[in-house]
Amino acid sequence: MSGSSNIVAMKKIVQQLRFEANINRVKVSQAAAELQQFCIQNALQDPMLTGVSSSTNPFRTQKVCSFL
Amino acid sequence: RDACAEPHQLSKGETIHTLKTESETLKAKLEEERAKLHDVELHQVAEKIEALGQFVMKTRRTLKGHGNKVLCMDWCRDKRRIVSSSQDGKVIVWDAYTTNKEHAVTMPCTWVMACAYAPSGCAVACGGLDNKCSVYPLSLDKNENLAAKKKSVAMHTNYLSSCSFTNSDMQILTSSGDGTCALWDVESGQLLQSFHGHSADVLSLNLAPSETGNTFVSGGCDKKANVWDMRSGQNVQSFETHESDINCVKYYPSGDAFATGSDDATCRLYDLRADREVAIYSKESIIFGASSVDFSLSGRLLFAGYNDYTINVWDVLKGTRVAILFGHENRVSTVRVSPDGTAFCSGSWDSTLRIWA
């Protein structure tokens, strides 16, 4: 409503934008390569990729056979 | 220079008009800088890696006990206990291996939208329409009345949407319908830092993996995802490409990126070093909002729960869907991978939780 509070709000927006404009950025090709590298390096430790067998996954209970 | 000046002090020659012009110029500059670095798409970089094999996951446990919609859940670091909260006001701690309920608390409000397990495993935090975040120490004595030891920690002026302990039981980070996030000291209830910048309800927050330092990301109804410095309260990066509310934000395990789930029926990946969106996970056939997302341990898989009752599993690098999981009979409201990555838990408006492995 008042002129001065509009100016305060606007100044905050401009200060935030100045801050964001100044950050360092890398190319997507580099960033993407690093995201992919992380996945590859950790793939063997990811049970959902390696497939955890019934004997080691506590949620996959082994089927119990009963002989009649 | 000027970035440090008090906002109510105008520099020489500044008027509302010059500030508006500068704001437009800076926004255009940001777009230009980001576009210059957009030399390739993530899925193009990922073309050379092997496709994932057939993906099979089934419901291994169903946790029944809530009387109404499950709104939130969190895993204990022991990889077997879970806390969940519901519209019916109840917060339940379960042993996910046996499906036994270990503790139950009735909150004084309905719509308990947020709950979190303390790192020690000795307490849980929760809140919702009461506008607060409260901490309940978990007693070994199952007959003990948990509500008696309740500690009110956070106070917002609108609903609590999300809460998370930091690396210890001593501090909690909260997000609220009042448009702010806040960091609190659990013992004293003191507000340590507040985070202002969203222009509407904040719906979700997630702390960066501890190795990457003191930041967190938040998302909300202003369609923005903001990254914050926890110590200074500064909004360090902001992303606005979604077309509707962001319901959930989650860091990629390396801490260099984060994923979002939105009412615009897409999930997206934002890279922090490239400072831009680098992937969209969507299909023409998916028209309902994504409520919750989480990554597998390596970051290769993204699990997303939707308002059409399904869970879609995405190949994060290639951008393709690898599986669609059916089972819930109403909206999926929350999805979280277990701490050791062997399973994930989903919570739904059908009042159940399911463990998938």
CSV table of C-alpha atoms in Angstrom, one decimal:
chain,number,residue,atom,x,y,z
A,1,MET,CA,0.0,0.0,0.0
A,2,SER,CA,2.4,2.7,1.2
A,3,GLY,CA,5.1,3.8,-1.2
A,4,SER,CA,8.0,3.0,1.1
A,5,SER,CA,7.0,-0.7,1.8
A,6,ASN,CA,6.7,-1.3,-2.0
A,7,ILE,CA,10.3,0.1,-2.3
A,8,VAL,CA,11.6,-2.1,0.5
A,9,ALA,CA,10.0,-5.2,-1.2
A,10,MET,CA,11.4,-4.2,-4.6
A,11,LYS,CA,14.8,-3.6,-3.2
A,12,LYS,CA,14.9,-7.0,-1.5
A,13,ILE,CA,13.9,-8.6,-4.9
A,14,VAL,CA,16.7,-6.8,-6.7
A,15,GLN,CA,19.3,-7.7,-4.0
A,16,GLN,CA,18.3,-11.3,-4.3
A,17,LEU,CA,18.5,-11.2,-8.1
A,18,ARG,CA,21.9,-9.5,-7.9
A,19,PHE,CA,23.1,-12.3,-5.6
A,20,GLU,CA,21.8,-15.1,-7.9
A,21,ALA,CA,23.2,-13.5,-11.0
A,22,ASN,CA,26.7,-13.6,-9.6
A,23,ILE,CA,26.9,-17.3,-8.8
A,24,ASN,CA,29.3,-19.6,-10.7
A,25,ARG,CA,27.7,-22.1,-13.0
A,26,VAL,CA,29.1,-25.0,-15.0
A,27,LYS,CA,27.9,-26.4,-18.3
A,28,VAL,CA,25.2,-29.0,-18.3
A,29,SER,CA,27.5,-31.5,-20.1
A,30,GLN,CA,29.9,-31.3,-17.2
A,31,ALA,CA,27.2,-31.4,-14.5
A,32,ALA,CA,25.5,-34.3,-16.3
A,33,ALA,CA,28.7,-36.3,-16.6
A,34,GLU,CA,29.2,-35.9,-12.8
A,35,LEU,CA,25.7,-37.0,-12.0
A,36,GLN,CA,26.2,-40.1,-14.2
A,37,GLN,CA,29.6,-40.8,-12.7
A,38,PHE,CA,28.1,-40.8,-9.2
A,39,CYS,CA,25.4,-43.3,-10.3
A,40,ILE,CA,28.0,-45.6,-11.9
A,41,GLN,CA,30.3,-45.5,-8.9
A,42,ASN,CA,27.6,-46.4,-6.5
A,43,ALA,CA,25.6,-48.8,-8.6
A,44,LEU,CA,27.1,-51.9,-6.9
A,45,GLN,CA,26.1,-50.6,-3.5
A,46,ASP,CA,22.5,-50.0,-4.6
A,47,PRO,CA,20.5,-53.1,-3.6
A,48,MET,CA,17.6,-52.0,-5.9
A,49,LEU,CA,20.0,-52.2,-8.9
A,50,THR,CA,22.0,-55.3,-7.9
A,51,GLY,CA,18.9,-57.2,-6.8
A,52,VAL,CA,19.0,-58.3,-3.2
A,53,SER,CA,18.3,-62.0,-2.8
A,54,SER,CA,15.7,-63.3,-0.4
A,55,SER,CA,18.3,-64.5,2.0
A,56,THR,CA,19.7,-61.1,2.6
A,57,ASN,CA,16.7,-58.8,2.2
A,58,PRO,CA,14.7,-58.8,5.5
A,59,PHE,CA,11.5,-57.8,3.7
A,60,ARG,CA,11.6,-60.7,1.3
A,61,THR,CA,10.7,-63.6,3.5
A,62,GLN,CA,11.5,-67.0,2.2
A,63,LYS,CA,8.6,-69.2,1.2
A,64,VAL,CA,8.1,-71.9,3.8
A,65,CYS,CA,7.4,-75.3,2.3
A,66,SER,CA,5.2,-77.7,4.2
A,67,PHE,CA,5.0,-81.4,3.4
A,68,LEU,CA,1.6,-82.9,3.9
B,1,ARG,CA,28.5,-3.8,-2.6
B,2,ASP,CA,24.9,-2.9,-2.9
B,3,ALA,CA,23.9,-6.4,-2.0
B,4,CYS,CA,24.8,-5.6,1.6
B,5,ALA,CA,22.9,-2.3,1.9
B,6,GLU,CA,19.8,-2.2,4.1
B,7,PRO,CA,16.7,-2.6,1.9
B,8,HIS,CA,15.1,0.5,3.3
B,9,GLN,CA,18.0,2.7,2.3
B,10,LEU,CA,17.9,3.6,-1.3
B,11,SER,CA,21.2,4.2,-3.1
B,12,LYS,CA,21.6,7.4,-4.9
B,13,GLY,CA,19.2,7.7,-7.8
B,14,GLU,CA,17.2,4.6,-7.0
B,15,THR,CA,13.4,4.8,-7.3
B,16,ILE,CA,10.8,2.2,-7.6
B,17,HIS,CA,11.0,2.6,-11.3
B,18,THR,CA,14.7,2.1,-11.6
B,19,LEU,CA,14.4,-1.0,-9.3
B,20,LYS,CA,11.7,-2.5,-11.5
B,21,THR,CA,13.9,-2.0,-14.6
B,22,GLU,CA,16.9,-3.5,-12.8
B,23,SER,CA,14.8,-6.5,-11.7
B,24,GLU,CA,13.7,-7.1,-15.3
B,25,THR,CA,17.3,-6.8,-16.6
B,26,LEU,CA,18.6,-9.2,-13.9
B,27,LYS,CA,16.0,-11.8,-14.7
B,28,ALA,CA,16.8,-11.6,-18.4
B,29,LYS,CA,20.5,-11.9,-17.6
B,30,LEU,CA,19.9,-15.0,-15.4
B,31,GLU,CA,18.0,-16.7,-18.2
B,32,GLU,CA,20.8,-15.8,-20.6
B,33,GLU,CA,23.5,-17.1,-18.4
B,34,ARG,CA,21.7,-20.4,-17.7
B,35,ALA,CA,20.9,-20.8,-21.4
B,36,LYS,CA,24.6,-20.4,-22.5
B,37,LEU,CA,25.5,-23.4,-20.4
B,38,HIS,CA,22.7,-25.6,-21.8
B,39,ASP,CA,24.9,-27.5,-24.3
B,40,VAL,CA,23.4,-30.9,-23.9
B,41,GLU,CA,20.5,-32.8,-22.3
B,42,LEU,CA,21.1,-35.3,-19.4
B,43,HIS,CA,19.5,-38.1,-21.3
B,44,GLN,CA,21.8,-37.5,-24.2
B,45,VAL,CA,24.9,-37.9,-22.0
B,46,ALA,CA,23.3,-41.0,-20.6
B,47,GLU,CA,22.7,-42.7,-24.0
B,48,LYS,CA,26.0,-44.7,-23.8
B,49,ILE,CA,25.3,-46.4,-20.4
B,50,GLU,CA,23.5,-49.7,-20.1
B,51,ALA,CA,19.8,-49.7,-19.8
B,52,LEU,CA,18.4,-51.1,-16.6
B,53,GLY,CA,17.2,-54.7,-16.5
B,54,GLN,CA,13.7,-55.7,-15.8
B,55,PHE,CA,12.5,-54.1,-12.6
B,56,VAL,CA,10.4,-56.2,-10.3
B,57,MET,CA,9.2,-54.9,-7.0
B,58,LYS,CA,6.2,-56.1,-5.0
B,59,THR,CA,4.4,-55.2,-1.8
B,60,ARG,CA,6.0,-57.3,0.9
B,61,ARG,CA,4.2,-55.8,3.9
B,62,THR,CA,1.0,-53.9,4.4
B,63,LEU,CA,0.7,-51.8,7.6
B,64,LYS,CA,-2.9,-51.4,8.6
B,65,GLY,CA,-4.0,-49.4,11.6
B,66,HIS,CA,-4.7,-45.8,10.6
B,67,GLY,CA,-8.3,-44.8,10.6
B,68,ASN,CA,-7.9,-42.3,7.8
B,69,LYS,CA,-5.5,-41.0,5.1
B,70,VAL,CA,-1.8,-41.5,5.7
B,71,LEU,CA,-0.2,-38.2,5.1
B,72,CYS,CA,3.5,-38.7,5.9
B,73,MET,CA,6.0,-41.3,7.0
B,74,ASP,CA,9.7,-41.5,7.9
B,75,TRP,CA,12.2,-44.3,8.4
B,76,CYS,CA,14.3,-44.8,11.6
B,77,ARG,CA,18.0,-45.1,11.0
B,78,ASP,CA,17.7,-48.7,12.2
B,79,LYS,CA,16.2,-49.5,8.8
B,80,ARG,CA,13.2,-51.3,10.4
B,81,ARG,CA,11.1,-48.9,12.3
B,82,ILE,CA,8.8,-46.4,10.7
B,83,VAL,CA,6.8,-43.5,12.0
B,84,SER,CA,3.6,-42.5,10.1
B,85,SER,CA,1.0,-39.8,10.6
B,86,SER,CA,-2.6,-39.4,9.5
B,87,GLN,CA,-5.6,-37.2,8.9
B,88,ASP,CA,-7.2,-39.0,11.9
B,89,GLY,CA,-4.7,-37.3,14.2
B,90,LYS,CA,-2.8,-40.4,15.0
B,91,VAL,CA,1.0,-40.9,14.9
B,92,ILE,CA,2.1,-44.5,14.9
B,93,VAL,CA,5.5,-46.1,15.2
B,94,TRP,CA,5.8,-49.5,13.5
B,95,ASP,CA,8.2,-52.3,13.2
B,96,ALA,CA,8.2,-52.8,9.5
B,97,TYR,CA,9.6,-56.3,9.6
B,98,THR,CA,6.8,-57.7,11.8
B,99,THR,CA,4.1,-55.0,11.0
B,100,ASN,CA,3.6,-54.6,14.8
B,101,LYS,CA,2.7,-51.2,16.2
B,102,GLU,CA,5.2,-50.2,18.8
B,103,HIS,CA,3.8,-46.8,19.9
B,104,ALA,CA,0.7,-44.7,19.1
B,105,VAL,CA,0.0,-41.1,20.0
B,106,THR,CA,-3.2,-39.1,19.4
B,107,MET,CA,-2.5,-35.5,18.5
B,108,PRO,CA,-4.8,-32.7,19.6
B,109,CYS,CA,-5.4,-31.9,15.9
B,110,THR,CA,-6.5,-33.7,12.7
B,111,TRP,CA,-4.4,-33.6,9.5
B,112,VAL,CA,-1.0,-34.5,10.9
B,113,MET,CA,0.8,-33.6,7.7
B,114,ALA,CA,4.4,-34.0,8.9
B,115,CYS,CA,6.3,-36.5,10.9
B,116,ALA,CA,10.0,-37.4,11.3
B,117,TYR,CA,12.2,-39.8,13.2
B,118,ALA,CA,15.0,-38.4,15.3
B,119,PRO,CA,18.5,-39.6,14.3
B,120,SER,CA,18.9,-41.4,17.6
B,121,GLY,CA,15.7,-43.3,17.1
B,122,CYS,CA,14.6,-42.2,20.5
B,123,ALA,CA,12.0,-39.6,19.5
B,124,VAL,CA,9.6,-38.5,16.8
B,125,ALA,CA,8.5,-35.1,15.7
B,126,CYS,CA,5.1,-34.3,14.2
B,127,GLY,CA,2.6,-31.6,13.5
B,128,GLY,CA,0.0,-30.3,11.1
B,129,LEU,CA,-3.1,-28.2,11.5
B,130,ASP,CA,-2.0,-27.3,15.0
B,131,ASN,CA,0.6,-25.0,13.3
B,132,LYS,CA,3.2,-26.6,15.6
B,133,CYS,CA,6.0,-29.2,15.5
B,134,SER,CA,6.1,-31.2,18.7
B,135,VAL,CA,8.7,-33.8,19.8
B,136,TYR,CA,7.7,-37.0,21.6
B,137,PRO,CA,10.4,-39.0,23.3
B,138,LEU,CA,9.8,-42.7,22.6
B,139,SER,CA,9.6,-44.7,25.8
B,140,LEU,CA,10.7,-48.3,26.1
B,141,ASP,CA,7.7,-48.8,28.3
B,142,LYS,CA,4.9,-49.4,25.9
B,143,ASN,CA,2.3,-48.6,28.5
B,144,GLU,CA,3.7,-45.1,29.1
B,145,ASN,CA,1.6,-42.3,27.9
B,146,LEU,CA,3.7,-40.6,25.3
B,147,ALA,CA,1.5,-37.5,25.2
B,148,ALA,CA,2.6,-36.6,28.7
B,149,LYS,CA,6.2,-36.0,27.6
B,150,LYS,CA,5.3,-34.0,24.6
B,151,LYS,CA,7.5,-31.0,23.9
B,152,SER,CA,6.3,-28.2,21.7
B,153,VAL,CA,9.2,-26.9,19.6
B,154,ALA,CA,8.1,-24.9,16.6
B,155,MET,CA,5.3,-22.4,16.2
B,156,HIS,CA,4.1,-21.2,12.8
B,157,THR,CA,1.2,-19.0,11.9
B,158,ASN,CA,-0.3,-21.6,9.5
B,159,TYR,CA,-0.2,-25.4,9.1
B,160,LEU,CA,3.1,-27.4,9.4
B,161,SER,CA,3.7,-29.1,6.1
B,162,SER,CA,7.1,-30.8,6.7
B,163,CYS,CA,9.6,-31.3,9.4
B,164,SER,CA,13.1,-32.8,9.6
B,165,PHE,CA,15.7,-33.2,12.3
B,166,THR,CA,19.1,-32.0,11.3
B,167,ASN,CA,22.1,-34.2,12.0
B,168,SER,CA,21.2,-34.6,15.6
B,169,ASP,CA,18.2,-34.7,17.9
B,170,MET,CA,18.9,-31.1,18.9
B,171,GLN,CA,17.6,-29.1,15.9
B,172,ILE,CA,14.5,-29.3,13.7
B,173,LEU,CA,13.8,-27.7,10.4
B,174,THR,CA,10.2,-27.0,9.6
B,175,SER,CA,8.2,-25.7,6.6
B,176,SER,CA,4.7,-24.2,6.8
B,177,GLY,CA,1.6,-23.0,5.0
B,178,ASP,CA,2.6,-19.5,6.3
B,179,GLY,CA,5.2,-19.4,3.5
B,180,THR,CA,8.3,-19.7,5.7
B,181,CYS,CA,10.8,-22.4,6.8
B,182,ALA,CA,12.5,-22.2,10.2
B,183,LEU,CA,15.2,-23.8,12.2
B,184,TRP,CA,14.5,-24.5,15.9
B,185,ASP,CA,16.5,-25.6,19.0
B,186,VAL,CA,14.6,-28.6,20.3
B,187,GLU,CA,15.5,-28.2,24.0
B,188,SER,CA,14.6,-24.6,24.4
B,189,GLY,CA,12.1,-24.2,21.5
B,190,GLN,CA,14.1,-21.2,20.4
B,191,LEU,CA,13.9,-20.0,16.8
B,192,LEU,CA,17.5,-20.1,15.5
B,193,GLN,CA,16.9,-19.0,11.9
B,194,SER,CA,14.0,-18.2,9.6
B,195,PHE,CA,13.9,-18.5,5.9
B,196,HIS,CA,11.8,-16.0,3.9
B,197,GLY,CA,11.4,-16.0,0.1
B,198,HIS,CA,8.5,-18.2,-0.9
B,199,SER,CA,5.4,-16.2,-1.8
B,200,ALA,CA,2.9,-18.9,-0.9
B,201,ASP,CA,2.6,-22.1,1.2
B,202,VAL,CA,5.8,-24.1,1.5
B,203,LEU,CA,4.9,-27.8,1.1
B,204,SER,CA,8.2,-29.7,1.5
B,205,LEU,CA,11.8,-29.4,2.6
B,206,ASN,CA,14.8,-31.7,2.4
B,207,LEU,CA,18.3,-31.4,4.0
B,208,ALA,CA,21.4,-31.8,1.9
B,209,PRO,CA,23.3,-35.0,2.5
B,210,SER,CA,25.6,-34.2,5.4
B,211,GLU,CA,28.8,-34.4,3.4
B,212,THR,CA,27.7,-31.4,1.3
B,213,GLY,CA,27.3,-28.8,4.0
B,214,ASN,CA,24.6,-26.8,5.6
B,215,THR,CA,22.0,-26.3,3.0
B,216,PHE,CA,18.4,-27.4,2.4
B,217,VAL,CA,15.9,-27.2,-0.4
B,218,SER,CA,12.2,-26.3,-0.1
B,219,GLY,CA,9.3,-26.3,-2.6
B,220,GLY,CA,5.8,-24.8,-2.5
B,221,CYS,CA,2.6,-23.4,-4.0
B,222,ASP,CA,4.5,-20.5,-5.6
B,223,LYS,CA,5.9,-23.2,-8.0
B,224,LYS,CA,9.4,-22.4,-6.8
B,225,ALA,CA,12.1,-24.6,-5.4
B,226,ASN,CA,14.6,-22.6,-3.2
B,227,VAL,CA,18.0,-23.7,-1.9
B,228,TRP,CA,18.9,-22.1,1.4
B,229,ASP,CA,22.1,-21.5,3.5
B,230,MET,CA,21.0,-22.8,7.0
B,231,ARG,CA,23.4,-20.5,8.9
B,232,SER,CA,22.8,-17.2,7.2
B,233,GLY,CA,19.1,-17.7,6.1
B,234,GLN,CA,20.1,-16.6,2.6
B,235,ASN,CA,18.2,-18.0,-0.4
B,236,VAL,CA,21.2,-19.1,-2.5
B,237,GLN,CA,19.5,-20.5,-5.6
B,238,SER,CA,15.9,-20.5,-6.9
B,239,PHE,CA,14.3,-22.5,-9.6
B,240,GLU,CA,10.9,-21.8,-11.2
B,241,THR,CA,10.0,-24.1,-14.1
B,242,HIS,CA,7.1,-26.2,-12.7
B,243,GLU,CA,3.6,-25.2,-13.9
B,244,SER,CA,1.9,-25.9,-10.6
B,245,ASP,CA,2.5,-26.5,-6.9
B,246,ILE,CA,5.7,-28.4,-5.9
B,247,ASN,CA,4.6,-31.0,-3.5
B,248,CYS,CA,7.9,-32.7,-2.7
B,249,VAL,CA,11.6,-31.9,-2.9
B,250,LYS,CA,14.4,-34.5,-2.5
B,251,TYR,CA,18.2,-34.3,-2.9
B,252,TYR,CA,20.1,-36.5,-5.2
B,253,PRO,CA,22.4,-38.6,-3.0
B,254,SER,CA,25.6,-36.8,-4.1
B,255,GLY,CA,24.0,-33.5,-3.0
B,256,ASP,CA,24.7,-31.9,-6.4
B,257,ALA,CA,21.1,-32.0,-7.6
B,258,PHE,CA,17.5,-32.4,-6.3
B,259,ALA,CA,14.2,-33.8,-7.7
B,260,THR,CA,10.8,-32.4,-7.3
B,261,GLY,CA,7.2,-33.8,-7.7
B,262,SER,CA,4.4,-31.4,-8.7
B,263,ASP,CA,0.7,-31.0,-9.3
B,264,ASP,CA,1.7,-30.4,-13.0
B,265,ALA,CA,2.0,-34.2,-13.2
B,266,THR,CA,5.8,-34.1,-13.8
B,267,CYS,CA,8.9,-34.7,-11.7
B,268,ARG,CA,12.0,-32.7,-12.5
B,269,LEU,CA,15.7,-32.8,-11.7
B,270,TYR,CA,17.6,-29.6,-11.0
B,271,ASP,CA,21.4,-29.5,-11.0
B,272,LEU,CA,22.9,-27.1,-8.5
B,273,ARG,CA,26.2,-26.5,-10.3
B,274,ALA,CA,24.6,-25.9,-13.7
B,275,ASP,CA,21.9,-23.9,-11.9
B,276,ARG,CA,19.1,-25.2,-14.0
B,277,GLU,CA,16.6,-27.9,-14.7
B,278,VAL,CA,18.3,-30.9,-16.4
B,279,ALA,CA,15.5,-33.5,-16.7
B,280,ILE,CA,11.7,-33.8,-16.8
B,281,TYR,CA,10.1,-37.1,-15.9
B,282,SER,CA,6.7,-37.2,-17.6
B,283,LYS,CA,4.4,-39.0,-19.9
B,284,GLU,CA,1.3,-37.9,-21.8
B,285,SER,CA,-0.6,-40.7,-20.0
B,286,ILE,CA,0.4,-39.3,-16.5
B,287,ILE,CA,-2.1,-36.5,-15.8
B,288,PHE,CA,-2.4,-36.6,-12.0
B,289,GLY,CA,-0.1,-34.8,-9.6
B,290,ALA,CA,3.1,-36.3,-8.2
B,291,SER,CA,2.9,-36.0,-4.4
B,292,SER,CA,6.2,-37.5,-3.2
B,293,VAL,CA,9.6,-38.5,-4.6
B,294,ASP,CA,12.7,-40.3,-3.4
B,295,PHE,CA,15.9,-41.7,-4.9
B,296,SER,CA,17.5,-45.2,-4.6
B,297,LEU,CA,20.9,-45.2,-3.0
B,298,SER,CA,22.9,-44.6,-6.2
B,299,GLY,CA,20.5,-42.0,-7.5
B,300,ARG,CA,19.8,-44.0,-10.6
B,301,LEU,CA,16.1,-44.7,-9.7
B,302,LEU,CA,13.5,-42.1,-8.7
B,303,PHE,CA,10.4,-43.4,-7.0
B,304,ALA,CA,7.4,-41.1,-7.4
B,305,GLY,CA,3.9,-41.5,-5.8
B,306,TYR,CA,1.0,-40.0,-7.7
B,307,ASN,CA,-2.6,-38.9,-7.1
B,308,ASP,CA,-3.8,-41.5,-9.5
B,309,TYR,CA,-2.9,-44.2,-6.9
B,310,THR,CA,0.2,-45.4,-8.7
B,311,ILE,CA,3.9,-45.3,-8.1
B,312,ASN,CA,6.1,-44.7,-11.1
B,313,VAL,CA,9.8,-45.7,-11.1
B,314,TRP,CA,12.0,-43.5,-13.3
B,315,ASP,CA,15.5,-44.0,-14.7
B,316,VAL,CA,17.0,-40.7,-13.5
B,317,LEU,CA,19.7,-40.6,-16.1
B,318,LYS,CA,17.8,-41.8,-19.2
B,319,GLY,CA,14.6,-40.1,-18.3
B,320,THR,CA,12.5,-43.2,-19.0
B,321,ARG,CA,10.0,-45.0,-16.8
B,322,VAL,CA,11.2,-48.4,-15.8
B,323,ALA,CA,8.1,-49.6,-13.8
B,324,ILE,CA,4.7,-48.7,-12.7
B,325,LEU,CA,3.5,-50.1,-9.3
B,326,PHE,CA,-0.1,-50.7,-8.5
B,327,GLY,CA,-1.6,-51.6,-5.2
B,328,HIS,CA,-2.8,-48.6,-3.3
B,329,GLU,CA,-6.5,-47.8,-3.5
B,330,ASN,CA,-6.3,-44.1,-3.2
B,331,ARG,CA,-3.8,-41.3,-3.6
B,332,VAL,CA,-0.2,-42.1,-2.7
B,333,SER,CA,0.9,-39.3,-0.4
B,334,THR,CA,4.4,-40.3,0.7
B,335,VAL,CA,7.2,-42.4,-0.6
B,336,ARG,CA,10.6,-43.0,1.1
B,337,VAL,CA,13.4,-45.4,0.5
B,338,SER,CA,14.8,-47.2,3.5
B,339,PRO,CA,18.2,-46.1,5.0
B,340,ASP,CA,20.0,-49.1,3.6
B,341,GLY,CA,18.2,-48.9,0.2
B,342,THR,CA,16.8,-52.4,0.3
B,343,ALA,CA,13.1,-51.3,0.2
B,344,PHE,CA,10.9,-48.3,0.1
B,345,CYS,CA,7.7,-47.5,2.0
B,346,SER,CA,4.6,-45.8,0.5
B,347,GLY,CA,1.7,-44.2,2.4
B,348,SER,CA,-1.7,-43.5,1.0
B,349,TRP,CA,-5.1,-41.9,1.4
B,350,ASP,CA,-6.3,-45.5,1.5
B,351,SER,CA,-5.1,-45.4,5.1
B,352,THR,CA,-2.4,-48.1,4.6
B,353,LEU,CA,1.4,-48.1,4.3
B,354,ARG,CA,3.1,-50.6,2.0
B,355,ILE,CA,6.7,-51.8,2.1
B,356,TRP,CA,8.0,-52.7,-1.4
B,357,ALA,CA,11.1,-54.7,-2.2
